[in-house]
Coordinates of C-alpha atoms in Angstrom, one line a residue:
M1 CA 81.1 56.1 52.6
C2 CA 83.1 57.6 55.4
A3 CA 81.9 57.6 58.9
A4 CA 80.9 61.0 60.3
T5 CA 83.6 62.7 62.4
P6 CA 82.4 62.8 66.0
P7 CA 82.1 66.2 67.5
P8 CA 85.0 67.3 69.7
P9 CA 84.5 66.9 73.4
P10 CA 83.3 70.0 75.3
P11 CA 86.0 72.0 76.9
P12 CA 86.6 71.4 80.6
P13 CA 84.6 73.8 82.8
T14 CA 86.4 76.9 83.8
R15 CA 85.4 79.0 86.8
F16 CA 83.5 81.3 84.4
N17 CA 81.8 78.3 82.8
R18 CA 80.8 76.9 86.1
L19 CA 79.4 80.1 87.3
F20 CA 77.0 80.4 84.4
A21 CA 76.5 76.7 83.6
N22 CA 73.7 76.4 86.0
P23 CA 70.5 77.4 84.1
S24 CA 69.2 79.2 87.2
R25 CA 72.0 81.7 86.8
E26 CA 71.6 82.5 83.2
F27 CA 70.7 86.1 82.5
S28 CA 67.5 87.4 81.1
V29 CA 67.2 90.8 79.4
S30 CA 65.9 92.3 82.6
M31 CA 68.6 90.6 84.7
V32 CA 71.3 92.0 82.5
R33 CA 69.7 95.4 82.7
N34 CA 69.7 95.1 86.5
C35 CA 73.4 94.1 86.3
K36 CA 74.1 97.5 84.9
Q37 CA 74.0 98.5 88.6
L38 CA 77.4 96.8 89.1
W39 CA 78.9 98.4 86.0
K40 CA 77.7 101.8 87.4
I41 CA 79.7 101.0 90.5
L42 CA 82.7 100.4 88.3
D43 CA 81.7 103.4 86.1
R44 CA 81.6 101.2 82.9
K45 CA 78.9 101.3 80.2
V46 CA 77.2 98.2 78.9
S47 CA 74.3 97.5 76.6
A48 CA 71.5 95.0 77.3
P49 CA 71.1 92.2 74.7
C50 CA 68.0 91.9 72.7
R51 CA 67.1 88.3 73.4
R52 CA 65.0 87.0 76.3
I53 CA 66.0 83.8 78.1
T54 CA 63.5 81.8 80.2
T55 CA 65.1 79.4 82.6
S56 CA 62.9 78.7 85.6
P57 CA 61.7 75.1 85.8
S58 CA 58.4 76.4 87.2
N59 CA 57.8 78.3 83.9
I60 CA 58.4 81.7 85.6
T61 CA 60.8 83.8 83.6
Q62 CA 63.5 85.8 85.5
T63 CA 62.1 88.9 83.8
E64 CA 59.0 88.4 86.0
L65 CA 60.8 88.6 89.3
P66 CA 60.6 91.8 91.2
D67 CA 63.2 94.3 90.2
K68 CA 64.8 94.5 93.7
T69 CA 65.1 90.7 93.9
M70 CA 66.7 90.6 90.4
E71 CA 69.1 93.4 91.3
A72 CA 70.2 91.6 94.4
K73 CA 70.7 88.3 92.6
C74 CA 72.6 90.1 89.8
L75 CA 74.8 92.0 92.2
H76 CA 75.6 88.8 94.2
S77 CA 76.5 86.9 91.0
M78 CA 78.7 89.7 89.8
F79 CA 80.5 89.8 93.2
E80 CA 81.2 86.1 92.7
L81 CA 83.0 87.1 89.5
I82 CA 85.5 89.0 91.6
D83 CA 85.6 86.1 94.2
S84 CA 83.7 88.2 96.8
G85 CA 80.6 86.2 97.2
F86 CA 81.1 86.1 100.9
F87 CA 79.2 89.4 101.4
N88 CA 75.6 89.2 102.3
E89 CA 72.9 91.1 100.5
T90 CA 72.9 94.0 103.0
K91 CA 76.6 94.5 102.7
I92 CA 76.5 94.3 98.9
Q93 CA 73.8 97.0 98.8
E94 CA 75.8 99.1 101.1
I95 CA 78.9 98.7 98.9
A96 CA 76.8 99.6 95.8
N97 CA 75.5 102.7 97.4
G98 CA 78.8 103.8 98.8
A99 CA 80.7 103.1 95.6
T100 CA 78.2 105.0 93.5
E101 CA 78.4 108.1 95.8
M102 CA 82.1 108.1 96.4
N103 CA 84.2 105.8 94.1
V104 CA 82.6 106.8 90.8
P105 CA 83.2 110.6 91.2
I106 CA 86.9 109.8 92.0
Y107 CA 87.2 107.5 89.0
R108 CA 86.0 110.3 86.7
T109 CA 88.0 113.1 88.2
N110 CA 91.2 111.1 88.0
R111 CA 90.6 110.0 84.4
K112 CA 90.0 113.6 83.5
L113 CA 93.3 114.6 85.2
V114 CA 95.6 112.0 83.8
A115 CA 93.9 109.5 81.4
T116 CA 92.7 111.6 78.5
K117 CA 95.8 110.7 76.3
N118 CA 96.8 107.3 75.3
G119 CA 100.3 105.9 75.3
G120 CA 101.4 106.6 78.9
L121 CA 103.8 109.3 77.9
E122 CA 102.7 111.6 80.7
N123 CA 101.8 111.5 84.4
P124 CA 103.8 108.4 85.5
S125 CA 102.9 106.7 88.8
P126 CA 105.2 107.5 91.7
L127 CA 105.2 103.8 92.7
V128 CA 108.4 102.8 91.0
F129 CA 109.7 99.2 90.7
N130 CA 113.3 98.6 91.9
P131 CA 114.7 95.2 90.7
S132 CA 117.8 95.4 92.9
W133 CA 118.5 92.4 95.1
N134 CA 121.0 94.4 97.2
R135 CA 119.2 95.2 100.5
E136 CA 122.4 96.0 102.3
V137 CA 122.7 99.6 101.0
P138 CA 125.9 101.2 102.4
R139 CA 125.0 103.6 105.3
A140 CA 125.8 107.2 104.5
Q141 CA 128.3 108.7 107.0
A142 CA 125.7 111.1 108.3
K143 CA 126.8 113.0 111.4
R144 CA 124.7 112.8 114.5
F145 CA 122.9 116.0 115.4
N146 CA 125.0 118.3 117.6
Y147 CA 122.4 118.6 120.4
P148 CA 122.9 121.3 123.1
S149 CA 124.4 120.3 126.4
L150 CA 122.3 121.7 129.3
S151 CA 124.1 122.9 132.3
G152 CA 122.7 123.7 135.7
V153 CA 119.8 121.2 135.5
R154 CA 118.8 120.1 139.0
L155 CA 116.6 117.3 140.1
P156 CA 113.2 118.6 141.3
E157 CA 111.8 117.4 144.6
N158 CA 108.4 116.8 143.2
E159 CA 107.9 113.7 141.1
E160 CA 105.3 115.5 138.9
D161 CA 107.9 118.1 138.0
I162 CA 110.3 115.3 137.0
A163 CA 107.6 113.7 134.9
F164 CA 107.1 116.8 132.8
M165 CA 110.8 117.5 132.2
S166 CA 112.0 117.4 128.6
V167 CA 114.1 114.5 127.3
L168 CA 117.1 116.8 127.1
E169 CA 116.7 117.7 130.8
L170 CA 116.1 114.1 131.9
G171 CA 119.2 113.1 129.9
E172 CA 121.3 115.7 131.8
L173 CA 120.0 114.3 135.1
I174 CA 121.0 110.8 134.2
K175 CA 124.4 111.9 132.7
T176 CA 125.2 113.8 135.9
K177 CA 124.0 110.8 138.0
Q178 CA 121.3 112.9 139.8
V179 CA 118.8 110.2 139.0
T180 CA 118.9 106.6 137.8
S181 CA 117.0 105.1 134.9
K182 CA 115.5 102.7 137.4
E183 CA 114.1 105.6 139.4
L184 CA 112.6 107.2 136.2
V185 CA 111.0 103.9 135.3
R186 CA 109.3 103.8 138.7
I187 CA 108.0 107.3 138.4
Y188 CA 106.6 106.8 134.9
L189 CA 105.1 103.4 135.5
K190 CA 103.4 104.9 138.6
R191 CA 101.8 107.6 136.5
L192 CA 100.9 105.2 133.7
K193 CA 98.9 103.0 136.1
R194 CA 97.4 106.0 138.0
Y195 CA 95.9 107.8 134.9
N196 CA 95.2 104.9 132.5
H197 CA 91.8 104.1 134.1
V198 CA 90.7 107.6 133.1
L199 CA 92.5 108.1 129.8
E200 CA 92.4 104.5 128.5
S201 CA 95.7 105.0 126.7
V202 CA 97.8 101.9 127.7
V203 CA 97.4 98.4 126.3
T204 CA 100.4 96.7 128.0
Y205 CA 102.8 97.6 130.8
T206 CA 106.3 96.3 129.9
E207 CA 107.4 96.5 133.5
E208 CA 109.7 93.5 133.6
L209 CA 111.5 94.5 130.4
A210 CA 111.7 98.2 131.6
Y211 CA 113.5 97.4 134.8
K212 CA 115.8 95.0 133.0
Q213 CA 116.7 97.7 130.4
A214 CA 117.0 100.4 133.1
K215 CA 119.5 98.2 135.0
E216 CA 121.5 97.8 131.9
A217 CA 121.5 101.5 131.3
D218 CA 122.6 102.3 134.9
D219 CA 125.3 99.6 134.8
L220 CA 126.7 101.0 131.5
L221 CA 126.9 104.5 133.0
S222 CA 128.6 103.3 136.1
Q223 CA 131.2 101.7 133.9
G224 CA 131.8 105.0 132.1
T225 CA 129.7 104.3 128.9
Y226 CA 127.1 106.9 127.9
L227 CA 125.1 106.2 124.9
G228 CA 123.7 109.6 124.3
P229 CA 120.7 111.8 125.2
L230 CA 118.2 108.9 125.2
H231 CA 120.4 106.8 127.6
G232 CA 118.1 105.5 130.3
I233 CA 115.1 107.5 129.2
P234 CA 111.7 105.7 129.5
Y235 CA 109.3 105.8 126.5
G236 CA 106.2 104.2 125.0
L237 CA 105.4 102.5 121.6
K238 CA 102.2 102.6 119.7
D239 CA 100.8 99.0 119.8
I240 CA 101.2 98.3 116.1
I241 CA 105.0 98.1 116.7
A242 CA 106.2 94.6 117.6
V243 CA 108.3 93.7 120.6
P244 CA 109.1 90.1 121.3
G245 CA 107.5 88.6 124.4
Y246 CA 104.7 91.1 124.5
K247 CA 101.3 91.4 122.9
T248 CA 101.0 93.4 119.7
T249 CA 97.3 93.8 119.5
W250 CA 96.9 96.4 116.7
G251 CA 94.1 97.7 119.0
S252 CA 91.7 95.1 117.6
T253 CA 89.5 92.5 119.1
S254 CA 90.5 90.1 116.4
F255 CA 94.2 90.4 117.4
K256 CA 94.1 91.2 121.1
H257 CA 96.0 88.0 122.1
Q258 CA 98.5 88.2 119.3
V259 CA 102.2 87.9 120.2
L260 CA 104.7 88.5 117.4
D261 CA 108.2 87.1 117.6
I262 CA 109.5 90.1 115.7
E263 CA 111.8 92.9 116.9
A264 CA 110.6 96.0 115.1
W265 CA 113.4 98.1 113.5
V266 CA 112.4 101.3 115.3
Y267 CA 112.5 99.4 118.6
K268 CA 116.0 98.1 117.8
R269 CA 117.2 101.6 117.1
L270 CA 115.8 102.9 120.4
K271 CA 117.2 100.0 122.3
A272 CA 120.6 100.7 120.8
S273 CA 120.3 104.3 122.0
G274 CA 119.8 103.2 125.5
A275 CA 116.1 104.1 125.7
V276 CA 113.8 102.1 128.1
L277 CA 110.4 100.8 127.0
V278 CA 107.8 101.1 129.7
A279 CA 104.5 100.5 127.9
K280 CA 102.8 99.5 124.6
L281 CA 100.3 102.4 124.1
V282 CA 96.9 102.4 122.5
S283 CA 96.4 102.3 118.7
G284 CA 92.9 102.8 117.5
S285 CA 91.6 99.5 116.1
L286 CA 93.7 98.6 113.1
A287 CA 95.1 102.1 113.2
Y288 CA 91.9 103.9 112.3
D289 CA 90.8 106.3 115.1
D290 CA 90.8 106.4 118.9
I291 CA 88.4 103.5 119.4
W292 CA 90.0 100.2 120.4
F293 CA 89.0 96.9 121.9
G294 CA 89.5 98.2 125.5
G295 CA 87.6 101.5 125.1
R296 CA 88.2 104.9 123.7
T297 CA 91.2 107.1 124.5
R298 CA 90.6 110.5 126.1
N299 CA 92.2 113.9 125.8
P300 CA 94.0 114.9 129.0
W301 CA 93.2 118.6 128.4
N302 CA 89.5 117.8 128.3
I303 CA 88.8 114.3 129.4
E304 CA 85.1 114.5 128.4
E305 CA 86.6 114.6 124.9
F306 CA 88.4 111.9 123.0
S307 CA 91.9 112.1 121.6
T308 CA 91.0 111.4 117.9
G309 CA 93.5 109.7 115.5
S310 CA 94.9 106.2 115.9
S311 CA 98.1 107.3 117.6
A312 CA 95.8 108.1 120.5
G313 CA 97.8 106.4 123.2
P314 CA 101.2 108.0 122.4
A315 CA 99.5 111.5 122.2
A316 CA 97.5 111.2 125.4
S317 CA 100.3 109.6 127.4
T318 CA 102.9 112.2 126.5
S319 CA 100.4 115.0 127.2
A320 CA 99.6 113.6 130.7
G321 CA 103.3 113.2 131.7
M322 CA 103.0 109.4 131.7
V323 CA 106.0 109.1 129.3
P324 CA 108.6 111.7 128.3
F325 CA 108.2 110.6 124.6
A326 CA 106.4 108.0 122.5
I327 CA 106.5 106.7 119.0
G328 CA 103.4 106.9 116.9
S329 CA 102.5 106.4 113.2
E330 CA 100.6 108.3 110.5
T331 CA 99.0 107.2 107.3
A332 CA 96.4 110.0 107.1
G333 CA 96.3 112.2 110.2
S334 CA 97.0 109.6 112.9
M335 CA 99.8 111.8 114.4
T336 CA 98.7 115.3 113.5
Y337 CA 95.1 115.0 114.8
P338 CA 95.8 113.5 118.3
A339 CA 98.9 115.8 118.7
A340 CA 96.8 118.8 118.0
R341 CA 93.9 117.6 120.2
C342 CA 96.1 116.7 123.2
G343 CA 98.4 119.7 123.0
V344 CA 101.8 118.0 122.5
T345 CA 104.7 118.5 120.0
A346 CA 104.9 115.8 117.4
F347 CA 106.9 115.3 114.2
R348 CA 105.8 113.5 111.1
P349 CA 109.0 113.1 109.1
T350 CA 109.7 112.8 105.4
F351 CA 108.3 109.5 104.1
G352 CA 111.0 106.8 104.2
T353 CA 113.0 108.4 107.0
V354 CA 112.2 105.7 109.6
G355 CA 112.2 101.9 108.9
R356 CA 108.9 100.1 109.4
T357 CA 109.9 96.4 109.7
G358 CA 107.8 94.8 112.4
V359 CA 105.1 97.5 112.2
M360 CA 101.5 96.8 111.0
S361 CA 101.1 98.1 107.5
L362 CA 98.2 100.1 106.1
S363 CA 99.9 101.5 103.0
E364 CA 103.5 101.0 102.0
S365 CA 103.6 104.3 100.2
L366 CA 101.9 106.3 103.0
D367 CA 102.9 104.9 106.4
K368 CA 105.4 106.8 108.6
L369 CA 106.7 106.6 112.1
G370 CA 107.5 109.6 114.3
P371 CA 107.9 111.0 117.8
F372 CA 105.5 112.6 120.2
C373 CA 107.4 114.8 122.7
R374 CA 107.2 117.9 124.9
T375 CA 109.5 120.0 122.6
A376 CA 110.7 120.3 119.1
A377 CA 114.3 119.8 120.4
D378 CA 113.2 116.4 121.9
C379 CA 111.6 115.5 118.5
A380 CA 115.0 116.2 116.9
L381 CA 116.8 113.9 119.4
V382 CA 114.4 111.0 118.9
L383 CA 114.5 111.4 115.1
D384 CA 118.3 111.3 115.2
A385 CA 118.1 108.0 117.0
I386 CA 115.5 106.2 114.8
K387 CA 116.2 107.5 111.3
G388 CA 118.2 105.5 108.8
K389 CA 118.0 102.7 106.2
D390 CA 116.1 99.6 107.4
P391 CA 117.4 96.7 105.2
D392 CA 114.1 94.9 105.3
D393 CA 111.9 98.0 104.4
L394 CA 112.4 98.8 100.7
S395 CA 110.9 102.3 101.1
S396 CA 113.2 103.4 103.9
R397 CA 116.3 105.5 103.0
E398 CA 119.4 107.0 104.5
I399 CA 118.6 110.7 104.3
A400 CA 121.5 113.0 105.2
F401 CA 119.6 115.6 107.2
E402 CA 121.4 118.8 108.2
D403 CA 121.7 119.5 111.9
P404 CA 118.5 121.3 113.0
F405 CA 120.4 122.7 116.0
S406 CA 122.8 124.5 113.6
V407 CA 120.3 126.1 111.2
D408 CA 120.5 129.9 110.8
I409 CA 116.8 130.7 110.7
T410 CA 117.5 134.4 109.7
K411 CA 118.5 133.1 106.2
L412 CA 115.1 131.4 105.8
T413 CA 112.0 132.6 103.9
V414 CA 108.9 131.1 105.5
G415 CA 105.4 131.4 104.1
Y416 CA 102.2 131.6 106.1
T417 CA 98.8 130.5 104.7
K418 CA 95.5 132.2 105.3
D419 CA 94.6 129.7 108.1
A420 CA 98.0 130.0 109.9
D421 CA 98.2 130.9 113.6
M422 CA 99.5 134.5 113.4
K423 CA 101.1 134.3 116.8
V424 CA 103.7 131.9 115.2
V425 CA 104.1 134.2 112.3
E426 CA 104.8 137.2 114.6
V427 CA 107.2 135.3 116.9
L428 CA 109.3 133.9 114.0
G429 CA 109.3 137.3 112.4
S430 CA 110.7 138.8 115.6
K431 CA 113.4 136.2 115.6
G432 CA 114.6 137.4 112.2
V433 CA 112.8 135.0 109.8
N434 CA 111.6 136.5 106.5
M435 CA 107.8 135.8 106.8
V436 CA 105.8 136.1 103.6
P437 CA 102.1 135.4 102.6
F438 CA 102.0 132.1 100.8
E439 CA 99.5 129.6 99.3
L440 CA 100.5 126.1 97.9
N441 CA 98.8 125.9 94.5
Y442 CA 98.0 122.8 92.5
T443 CA 95.3 121.9 90.0
V444 CA 94.6 118.3 91.2
D445 CA 91.2 118.5 92.7
S446 CA 90.8 114.8 93.8
V447 CA 93.5 114.9 96.5
Q448 CA 91.2 113.5 99.2
G449 CA 89.9 110.8 96.8
I450 CA 93.4 109.8 95.8
L451 CA 94.4 109.3 99.4
N452 CA 91.1 107.4 100.1
F453 CA 91.8 104.9 97.2
T454 CA 95.5 104.5 98.0
M455 CA 95.0 103.8 101.7
N456 CA 91.9 101.7 101.5
V457 CA 93.0 99.4 98.7
D458 CA 96.4 98.9 100.2
M459 CA 94.8 98.3 103.6
L460 CA 92.5 95.7 102.1
V461 CA 95.4 93.9 100.5
H462 CA 96.9 93.5 104.0
F463 CA 93.6 92.4 105.6
D464 CA 91.9 90.5 102.8
E465 CA 91.6 87.3 104.9
W466 CA 90.2 89.3 107.8
Q467 CA 87.4 90.5 105.6
R468 CA 86.8 87.2 103.8
T469 CA 86.5 85.3 107.0
G470 CA 83.9 87.7 108.5
Q471 CA 86.2 89.1 111.2
E472 CA 85.1 92.6 110.1
D473 CA 81.8 91.9 112.0
L474 CA 83.8 92.0 115.3
Y475 CA 85.3 95.4 114.5
E476 CA 84.8 97.9 117.3
A477 CA 83.3 100.7 115.1
Q478 CA 81.3 99.3 112.2
D479 CA 81.2 102.6 110.3
Q480 CA 85.0 102.7 110.0
W481 CA 87.2 100.1 108.3
P482 CA 84.4 97.7 107.5
V483 CA 82.6 100.3 105.4
E484 CA 85.8 101.6 103.9
L485 CA 87.3 98.2 103.0
R486 CA 84.0 96.9 101.5
R487 CA 84.0 99.8 99.1
A488 CA 87.7 99.3 98.3
R489 CA 86.8 95.7 97.2
V490 CA 85.2 97.2 94.0
V491 CA 88.0 99.6 93.1
T492 CA 89.5 98.3 89.8
A493 CA 93.2 97.9 89.2
V494 CA 92.9 100.4 86.4
D495 CA 91.4 103.1 88.6
Y496 CA 93.9 102.4 91.4
I497 CA 96.8 103.1 89.0
Q498 CA 95.0 106.1 87.6
A499 CA 94.9 107.5 91.2
Q500 CA 98.6 106.9 91.5
R501 CA 99.2 108.8 88.2
A502 CA 97.1 111.7 89.6
R503 CA 99.2 111.5 92.7
G504 CA 102.3 111.8 90.7
K505 CA 100.8 114.9 89.0
L506 CA 100.1 116.4 92.5
I507 CA 103.7 115.7 93.6
R508 CA 105.1 117.5 90.7
E509 CA 102.8 120.5 91.1
V510 CA 103.4 120.8 94.8
E511 CA 107.2 120.7 94.2
K512 CA 106.9 123.5 91.6
S513 CA 104.7 125.6 93.9
F514 CA 106.8 125.1 97.1
T515 CA 108.8 128.3 96.6
V516 CA 109.6 128.9 100.3
D517 CA 111.9 127.1 102.8
A518 CA 108.8 126.2 104.9
F519 CA 105.3 127.4 105.6
I520 CA 103.1 127.8 108.6
G521 CA 99.5 126.4 108.2
N522 CA 96.6 124.7 109.8
V523 CA 97.7 121.2 110.8
T524 CA 94.3 119.5 111.0
D525 CA 92.8 120.8 107.7
W526 CA 91.8 117.6 105.9
E527 CA 93.0 118.8 102.5
K528 CA 96.4 119.6 103.9
V529 CA 96.5 116.2 105.8
C530 CA 95.8 114.3 102.5
M531 CA 98.1 116.4 100.4
G532 CA 101.0 116.2 102.9
N533 CA 100.8 112.5 103.2
L534 CA 100.5 111.8 99.5
V535 CA 103.5 114.0 98.8
G536 CA 105.5 112.8 101.8
L537 CA 106.0 116.3 103.4
P538 CA 107.4 116.5 106.9
V539 CA 105.4 118.6 109.4
L540 CA 105.9 119.6 113.0
V541 CA 102.9 120.0 115.2
I542 CA 103.3 122.6 118.0
P543 CA 100.9 123.8 120.7
T544 CA 100.5 127.6 120.6
G545 CA 97.9 128.3 123.2
F546 CA 94.6 127.4 124.9
K547 CA 91.0 128.5 125.0
N548 CA 88.0 127.7 127.2
I549 CA 86.0 124.6 126.2
S550 CA 82.6 125.2 124.8
E551 CA 79.8 125.0 127.3
P552 CA 82.0 124.6 130.4
P553 CA 80.1 123.2 133.4
T554 CA 81.3 126.0 135.7
K555 CA 83.0 129.4 135.2
S556 CA 86.1 128.1 137.1
C557 CA 86.4 125.0 134.9
R558 CA 90.1 124.3 134.1
R559 CA 89.6 122.1 131.1
R560 CA 90.9 123.6 127.9
T561 CA 90.8 123.3 124.1
T562 CA 94.3 123.4 122.6
I563 CA 95.4 125.8 119.9
N564 CA 98.1 124.6 117.5
A565 CA 100.0 125.1 114.3
G566 CA 101.8 123.1 111.7
I567 CA 105.3 123.9 110.3
Y568 CA 105.6 122.2 106.9
A569 CA 108.8 121.7 105.0
P570 CA 109.8 120.1 101.7
P571 CA 110.8 116.4 101.7
E572 CA 114.2 115.8 103.2
R573 CA 114.2 119.3 104.7
D574 CA 113.0 118.1 108.1
H575 CA 115.7 120.0 109.9
I576 CA 114.1 123.3 108.7
A577 CA 110.8 122.5 110.4
L578 CA 112.5 121.4 113.5
A579 CA 114.7 124.4 113.7
L580 CA 111.7 126.8 113.3
G581 CA 109.8 124.9 116.0
M582 CA 112.8 125.2 118.4
A583 CA 113.0 128.9 117.7
Y584 CA 109.3 129.4 118.4
Q585 CA 109.4 127.4 121.6
S586 CA 112.6 129.2 122.9
V587 CA 110.5 132.3 123.6
T588 CA 107.0 130.8 124.3
D589 CA 105.6 128.4 126.9
A590 CA 102.5 126.7 125.6
H591 CA 104.4 123.5 125.3
K592 CA 105.3 123.6 129.0
K593 CA 101.7 123.7 130.2
R594 CA 100.2 120.7 132.1
P595 CA 96.7 119.3 131.6
P596 CA 94.3 119.5 134.5
I597 CA 93.7 115.8 134.9
D598 CA 94.2 116.0 138.7
D599 CA 92.3 119.3 139.2
L600 CA 89.4 120.0 136.9
G601 CA 88.3 123.0 139.0
P602 CA 85.6 123.4 141.7
D603 CA 82.2 121.7 141.1
D604 CA 83.5 120.1 137.9
S605 CA 83.3 116.4 137.2
I606 CA 83.3 114.2 134.1
P607 CA 79.7 113.2 133.3
N608 CA 79.4 109.5 132.4
P609 CA 78.2 109.1 129.8
P610 CA 79.4 112.4 128.3
R611 CA 76.7 115.1 127.8
A612 CA 77.5 115.3 124.1
I613 CA 78.1 112.2 122.0
I614 CA 81.4 112.7 120.1
P615 CA 81.3 110.5 117.0
P616 CA 84.4 108.7 115.8
R617 CA 86.4 110.3 113.0
R618 CA 85.4 109.1 109.5
L619 CA 87.8 109.2 106.6
H620 CA 85.6 110.5 103.9
I621 CA 85.6 112.8 100.9
H622 CA 84.8 116.4 101.7
E623 CA 82.8 118.2 99.1

């Protein structure tokens, strides 16, 4: 008789085995039914099994536990399946509620748009893999812009008049040796320190570096070397842009002592152009809104009001004449909102125009850098200096823009939407532009949800450790990134890619519908903000006028609400938007007005705290 073959040894425990090997974690029928809450979050259907499992050593079945307790246990166990057991019950329930209200409708809308057919033959994702190892792409021999040479510019006697001059005017003063870079640095540092206690727009003064760079600029000029219109011009950088030897705080309590030994590409480009860095300016915490670890940045035109948008420091500082220009960034409204609120000219270029090495990343397919200035012409000068292929940023490109100073605007057809500022339409029409009614039409109805998924999931990838280690509990505004990124934790890979396919459909529809050379429209409309960033459209923000603030404290109050417009162009047609902006500003003066931060008017003062609580901006889905 043969001996019985011994049974094979049990397989080694896997993570999945270990999770469910403990009898206290086995699922009863009721527990599985409660677990359907998680599948609802993921918008997946499951059926409860028919058998009942009793596991409690005290002879209490899990089906007898209160439903809420079972649901909490189930959700926590299921979060462990995605290695996210670090959330407490309160946060898990918040995620469940938020995902049910916001994620699931987006899942369903995107599936309806692009996932009703199998095989992947339609609606490809715009996120394309490039296997090339060649980072040193040959630079195109793009010509520099032929900027106008100003004659007859004279140095004002008043320092404030100097502070509010355009970059072109300041450049002429330096070129003709009427003023030195060192003197300009002194003037702007003085203003930065004078107004920062009110505006809360500066993180770090780079005073030692500024005077060093100013001396280099002055010495070069004395030797007969002139680097161009930015030679010796002071400026500021949003504090998500790394500069060696100085803090790069990202506006966050978690990183407020961080010093990165990285020289950002955009900083290198400006340094090569002779520009002089005087300050690191406020970024809202982790580039969300205007709240940062040092306070909340205010609007110089109405300093009871906040600047809104994470490029708060660049917008407020440029508006107040604390710098001639500054570099900000946008993922979803972080340039357009504060530029509009603070009454400055700003340019969000075509995606990929400016390299982002050394810059905190939210989303590799959405992040863009651009200038805040006094004029559209200044924006063109700064763009000319910072554009170009960054060998370490795979998304950056060498785009051969045409010269915006040479565009014949009378050959352009420009649309205007129903929400456009008609003053801009009338002025451009009087300059010979063919102005026509226009609407950008597309069928994709989840634009705001696509942006939400793209930005939040990408952001969580970059700040996974920050969330896992509980640093989110230190965040300055708990209803901002902490809520957004918890909800992003339960967006599935499938639904993220479906969102990108829907984005691709949007891009193709916008391209087909964009039948004009440019269009004028509302620059703070959330749908346009989302659409423009997803498609990569350039837009120029221009101030067009002012109106009285609501409920002014006195009749003679000088605080104002700014009026503005956006000039949108197709990708890689940035010069069209800039040329139209220059044409408008050549015969108007809203961009030359100065905010009343020194003279609010008789009997006016800023109540502290403000009379009306202004909530931080939330990125959310509008119905």
